JSON list of C-alpha atoms in Angstrom, two decimals:
[
{"chain": "A", "resi": 1, "resn": "MET", "atom": "CA", "xyz": [75.92, 69.39, 123.30]},
{"chain": "A", "resi": 2, "resn": "LYS", "atom": "CA", "xyz": [73.46, 69.49, 120.43]},
{"chain": "A", "resi": 3, "resn": "LEU", "atom": "CA", "xyz": [69.97, 70.86, 121.00]},
{"chain": "A", "resi": 4, "resn": "ASN", "atom": "CA", "xyz": [66.90, 69.60, 119.20]},
{"chain": "A", "resi": 5, "resn": "LYS", "atom": "CA", "xyz": [64.32, 71.93, 117.67]},
{"chain": "A", "resi": 6, "resn": "ASP", "atom": "CA", "xyz": [62.06, 71.98, 120.76]},
{"chain": "A", "resi": 7, "resn": "GLU", "atom": "CA", "xyz": [65.01, 72.79, 123.04]},
{"chain": "A", "resi": 8, "resn": "ILE", "atom": "CA", "xyz": [66.11, 75.61, 120.75]},
{"chain": "A", "resi": 9, "resn": "ILE", "atom": "CA", "xyz": [62.61, 77.10, 120.75]},
{"chain": "A", "resi": 10, "resn": "GLU", "atom": "CA", "xyz": [62.49, 76.83, 124.55]},
{"chain": "A", "resi": 11, "resn": "LEU", "atom": "CA", "xyz": [65.87, 78.57, 124.81]},
{"chain": "A", "resi": 12, "resn": "ILE", "atom": "CA", "xyz": [64.74, 81.38, 122.51]},
{"chain": "A", "resi": 13, "resn": "ASN", "atom": "CA", "xyz": [61.61, 81.87, 124.59]},
{"chain": "A", "resi": 14, "resn": "ILE", "atom": "CA", "xyz": [63.67, 82.02, 127.80]},
{"chain": "A", "resi": 15, "resn": "LEU", "atom": "CA", "xyz": [65.93, 84.64, 126.24]},
{"chain": "A", "resi": 16, "resn": "LYS", "atom": "CA", "xyz": [62.93, 86.68, 125.04]},
{"chain": "A", "resi": 17, "resn": "ASP", "atom": "CA", "xyz": [61.41, 86.55, 128.54]},
{"chain": "A", "resi": 18, "resn": "THR", "atom": "CA", "xyz": [64.71, 87.41, 130.24]},
{"chain": "A", "resi": 19, "resn": "TYR", "atom": "CA", "xyz": [65.63, 90.23, 127.84]},
{"chain": "A", "resi": 20, "resn": "PRO", "atom": "CA", "xyz": [62.32, 91.59, 126.50]},
{"chain": "A", "resi": 21, "resn": "ASP", "atom": "CA", "xyz": [63.79, 94.92, 125.39]},
{"chain": "A", "resi": 22, "resn": "ALA", "atom": "CA", "xyz": [66.92, 93.53, 123.69]},
{"chain": "A", "resi": 23, "resn": "THR", "atom": "CA", "xyz": [67.71, 95.08, 120.34]},
{"chain": "A", "resi": 24, "resn": "CYS", "atom": "CA", "xyz": [70.47, 94.79, 117.81]},
{"chain": "A", "resi": 25, "resn": "SER", "atom": "CA", "xyz": [72.68, 97.86, 117.59]},
{"chain": "A", "resi": 26, "resn": "LEU", "atom": "CA", "xyz": [73.63, 97.11, 113.97]},
{"chain": "A", "resi": 27, "resn": "ASP", "atom": "CA", "xyz": [71.69, 98.93, 111.25]},
{"chain": "A", "resi": 28, "resn": "PHE", "atom": "CA", "xyz": [70.14, 96.69, 108.59]},
{"chain": "A", "resi": 29, "resn": "ASN", "atom": "CA", "xyz": [66.94, 96.34, 106.57]},
{"chain": "A", "resi": 30, "resn": "THR", "atom": "CA", "xyz": [67.00, 92.70, 105.47]},
{"chain": "A", "resi": 31, "resn": "PRO", "atom": "CA", "xyz": [68.15, 89.43, 107.02]},
{"chain": "A", "resi": 32, "resn": "PHE", "atom": "CA", "xyz": [70.95, 89.25, 104.45]},
{"chain": "A", "resi": 33, "resn": "GLN", "atom": "CA", "xyz": [72.14, 92.74, 105.40]},
{"chain": "A", "resi": 34, "resn": "MET", "atom": "CA", "xyz": [72.18, 91.62, 109.02]},
{"chain": "A", "resi": 35, "resn": "VAL", "atom": "CA", "xyz": [74.43, 88.68, 108.09]},
{"chain": "A", "resi": 36, "resn": "ILE", "atom": "CA", "xyz": [76.83, 91.04, 106.33]},
{"chain": "A", "resi": 37, "resn": "ALA", "atom": "CA", "xyz": [76.79, 93.54, 109.23]},
{"chain": "A", "resi": 38, "resn": "VAL", "atom": "CA", "xyz": [77.50, 90.76, 111.72]},
{"chain": "A", "resi": 39, "resn": "MET", "atom": "CA", "xyz": [80.40, 89.52, 109.59]},
{"chain": "A", "resi": 40, "resn": "LEU", "atom": "CA", "xyz": [81.82, 93.04, 109.53]},
{"chain": "A", "resi": 41, "resn": "SER", "atom": "CA", "xyz": [81.39, 93.43, 113.29]},
{"chain": "A", "resi": 42, "resn": "ALA", "atom": "CA", "xyz": [84.06, 90.84, 114.13]},
{"chain": "A", "resi": 43, "resn": "GLN", "atom": "CA", "xyz": [86.89, 92.66, 115.91]},
{"chain": "A", "resi": 44, "resn": "CYS", "atom": "CA", "xyz": [85.14, 95.96, 115.11]},
{"chain": "A", "resi": 45, "resn": "THR", "atom": "CA", "xyz": [82.68, 98.24, 116.86]},
{"chain": "A", "resi": 46, "resn": "ASP", "atom": "CA", "xyz": [79.03, 98.31, 115.86]},
{"chain": "A", "resi": 47, "resn": "GLU", "atom": "CA", "xyz": [79.39, 102.08, 115.53]},
{"chain": "A", "resi": 48, "resn": "ARG", "atom": "CA", "xyz": [82.09, 101.62, 112.86]},
{"chain": "A", "resi": 49, "resn": "VAL", "atom": "CA", "xyz": [80.03, 98.98, 111.04]},
{"chain": "A", "resi": 50, "resn": "ASN", "atom": "CA", "xyz": [77.05, 101.35, 111.00]},
{"chain": "A", "resi": 51, "resn": "LYS", "atom": "CA", "xyz": [79.25, 104.00, 109.36]},
{"chain": "A", "resi": 52, "resn": "VAL", "atom": "CA", "xyz": [80.40, 101.56, 106.65]},
{"chain": "A", "resi": 53, "resn": "THR", "atom": "CA", "xyz": [77.17, 99.78, 105.77]},
{"chain": "A", "resi": 54, "resn": "PRO", "atom": "CA", "xyz": [75.18, 102.66, 104.23]},
{"chain": "A", "resi": 55, "resn": "ALA", "atom": "CA", "xyz": [77.61, 102.99, 101.31]},
{"chain": "A", "resi": 56, "resn": "LEU", "atom": "CA", "xyz": [78.10, 99.23, 101.13]},
{"chain": "A", "resi": 57, "resn": "PHE", "atom": "CA", "xyz": [74.37, 98.48, 101.03]},
{"chain": "A", "resi": 58, "resn": "ALA", "atom": "CA", "xyz": [73.79, 101.28, 98.52]},
{"chain": "A", "resi": 59, "resn": "ARG", "atom": "CA", "xyz": [76.35, 99.60, 96.23]},
{"chain": "A", "resi": 60, "resn": "CYS", "atom": "CA", "xyz": [75.31, 95.99, 96.94]},
{"chain": "A", "resi": 61, "resn": "THR", "atom": "CA", "xyz": [71.63, 95.44, 97.58]},
{"chain": "A", "resi": 62, "resn": "ILE", "atom": "CA", "xyz": [71.21, 91.70, 96.97]},
{"chain": "A", "resi": 63, "resn": "PRO", "atom": "CA", "xyz": [73.47, 88.63, 97.35]},
{"chain": "A", "resi": 64, "resn": "GLU", "atom": "CA", "xyz": [74.21, 88.60, 93.61]},
{"chain": "A", "resi": 65, "resn": "ASP", "atom": "CA", "xyz": [75.72, 92.09, 93.92]},
{"chain": "A", "resi": 66, "resn": "PHE", "atom": "CA", "xyz": [78.17, 90.78, 96.52]},
{"chain": "A", "resi": 67, "resn": "VAL", "atom": "CA", "xyz": [79.08, 87.87, 94.26]},
{"chain": "A", "resi": 68, "resn": "ASP", "atom": "CA", "xyz": [79.67, 90.20, 91.31]},
{"chain": "A", "resi": 69, "resn": "ILE", "atom": "CA", "xyz": [81.49, 93.08, 93.02]},
{"chain": "A", "resi": 70, "resn": "ASP", "atom": "CA", "xyz": [85.23, 93.23, 92.40]},
{"chain": "A", "resi": 71, "resn": "THR", "atom": "CA", "xyz": [87.05, 92.06, 95.52]},
{"chain": "A", "resi": 72, "resn": "THR", "atom": "CA", "xyz": [89.25, 95.17, 95.54]},
{"chain": "A", "resi": 73, "resn": "GLU", "atom": "CA", "xyz": [86.20, 97.45, 95.48]},
{"chain": "A", "resi": 74, "resn": "LEU", "atom": "CA", "xyz": [84.58, 95.49, 98.31]},
{"chain": "A", "resi": 75, "resn": "GLU", "atom": "CA", "xyz": [87.80, 95.69, 100.32]},
{"chain": "A", "resi": 76, "resn": "GLU", "atom": "CA", "xyz": [87.86, 99.47, 99.84]},
{"chain": "A", "resi": 77, "resn": "LEU", "atom": "CA", "xyz": [84.25, 99.79, 101.01]},
{"chain": "A", "resi": 78, "resn": "ILE", "atom": "CA", "xyz": [84.85, 97.78, 104.20]},
{"chain": "A", "resi": 79, "resn": "HIS", "atom": "CA", "xyz": [88.50, 98.71, 104.84]},
{"chain": "A", "resi": 80, "resn": "SER", "atom": "CA", "xyz": [87.85, 100.71, 108.01]},
{"chain": "A", "resi": 81, "resn": "CYS", "atom": "CA", "xyz": [86.23, 97.68, 109.70]},
{"chain": "A", "resi": 82, "resn": "GLY", "atom": "CA", "xyz": [89.62, 95.94, 109.84]},
{"chain": "A", "resi": 83, "resn": "PHE", "atom": "CA", "xyz": [90.60, 92.50, 108.57]},
{"chain": "A", "resi": 84, "resn": "TYR", "atom": "CA", "xyz": [89.06, 93.70, 105.32]},
{"chain": "A", "resi": 85, "resn": "LYS", "atom": "CA", "xyz": [90.75, 91.13, 103.07]},
{"chain": "A", "resi": 86, "resn": "ASN", "atom": "CA", "xyz": [89.42, 88.15, 105.02]},
{"chain": "A", "resi": 87, "resn": "LYS", "atom": "CA", "xyz": [86.04, 89.79, 105.54]},
{"chain": "A", "resi": 88, "resn": "ALA", "atom": "CA", "xyz": [85.69, 90.55, 101.82]},
{"chain": "A", "resi": 89, "resn": "LYS", "atom": "CA", "xyz": [86.61, 86.98, 100.92]},
{"chain": "A", "resi": 90, "resn": "ASN", "atom": "CA", "xyz": [84.13, 85.56, 103.43]},
{"chain": "A", "resi": 91, "resn": "ILE", "atom": "CA", "xyz": [81.34, 87.96, 102.46]},
{"chain": "A", "resi": 92, "resn": "LYS", "atom": "CA", "xyz": [81.72, 86.98, 98.81]},
{"chain": "A", "resi": 93, "resn": "ALA", "atom": "CA", "xyz": [81.79, 83.27, 99.74]},
{"chain": "A", "resi": 94, "resn": "CYS", "atom": "CA", "xyz": [78.65, 83.64, 101.88]},
{"chain": "A", "resi": 95, "resn": "ALA", "atom": "CA", "xyz": [76.80, 85.46, 99.10]},
{"chain": "A", "resi": 96, "resn": "LYS", "atom": "CA", "xyz": [77.87, 82.85, 96.55]},
{"chain": "A", "resi": 97, "resn": "LYS", "atom": "CA", "xyz": [76.66, 80.01, 98.76]},
{"chain": "A", "resi": 98, "resn": "ILE", "atom": "CA", "xyz": [73.28, 81.70, 99.16]},
{"chain": "A", "resi": 99, "resn": "VAL", "atom": "CA", "xyz": [72.97, 82.32, 95.42]},
{"chain": "A", "resi": 100, "resn": "ASP", "atom": "CA", "xyz": [74.13, 78.80, 94.49]},
{"chain": "A", "resi": 101, "resn": "GLU", "atom": "CA", "xyz": [72.24, 76.81, 97.09]},
{"chain": "A", "resi": 102, "resn": "PHE", "atom": "CA", "xyz": [69.05, 78.80, 97.45]},
{"chain": "A", "resi": 103, "resn": "ASN", "atom": "CA", "xyz": [68.77, 80.14, 93.90]},
{"chain": "A", "resi": 104, "resn": "ARG", "atom": "CA", "xyz": [68.38, 83.62, 95.39]}
]
């Protein structure tokens, strides 16, 4: 089932009304950091992600940093989140797509 824009907005409003105090337990400062934190949270606790992201986001602050970081260094930074090889590969691919397609 594919929703149109109006249906999506209606669904978001229903969720906001139903869960007015909902918050995200992941720590982030930018939408891009949220994307990275969510990618790291797969098969991992939010608590663990929140322990990893301060050093990661200090090292990589913008999408270009994630494109340029050596894969081995990225894997070391995110190792404790599990599945670090796949996550590093996907994080770099996501950052590259953003840089390439949105000239970020």
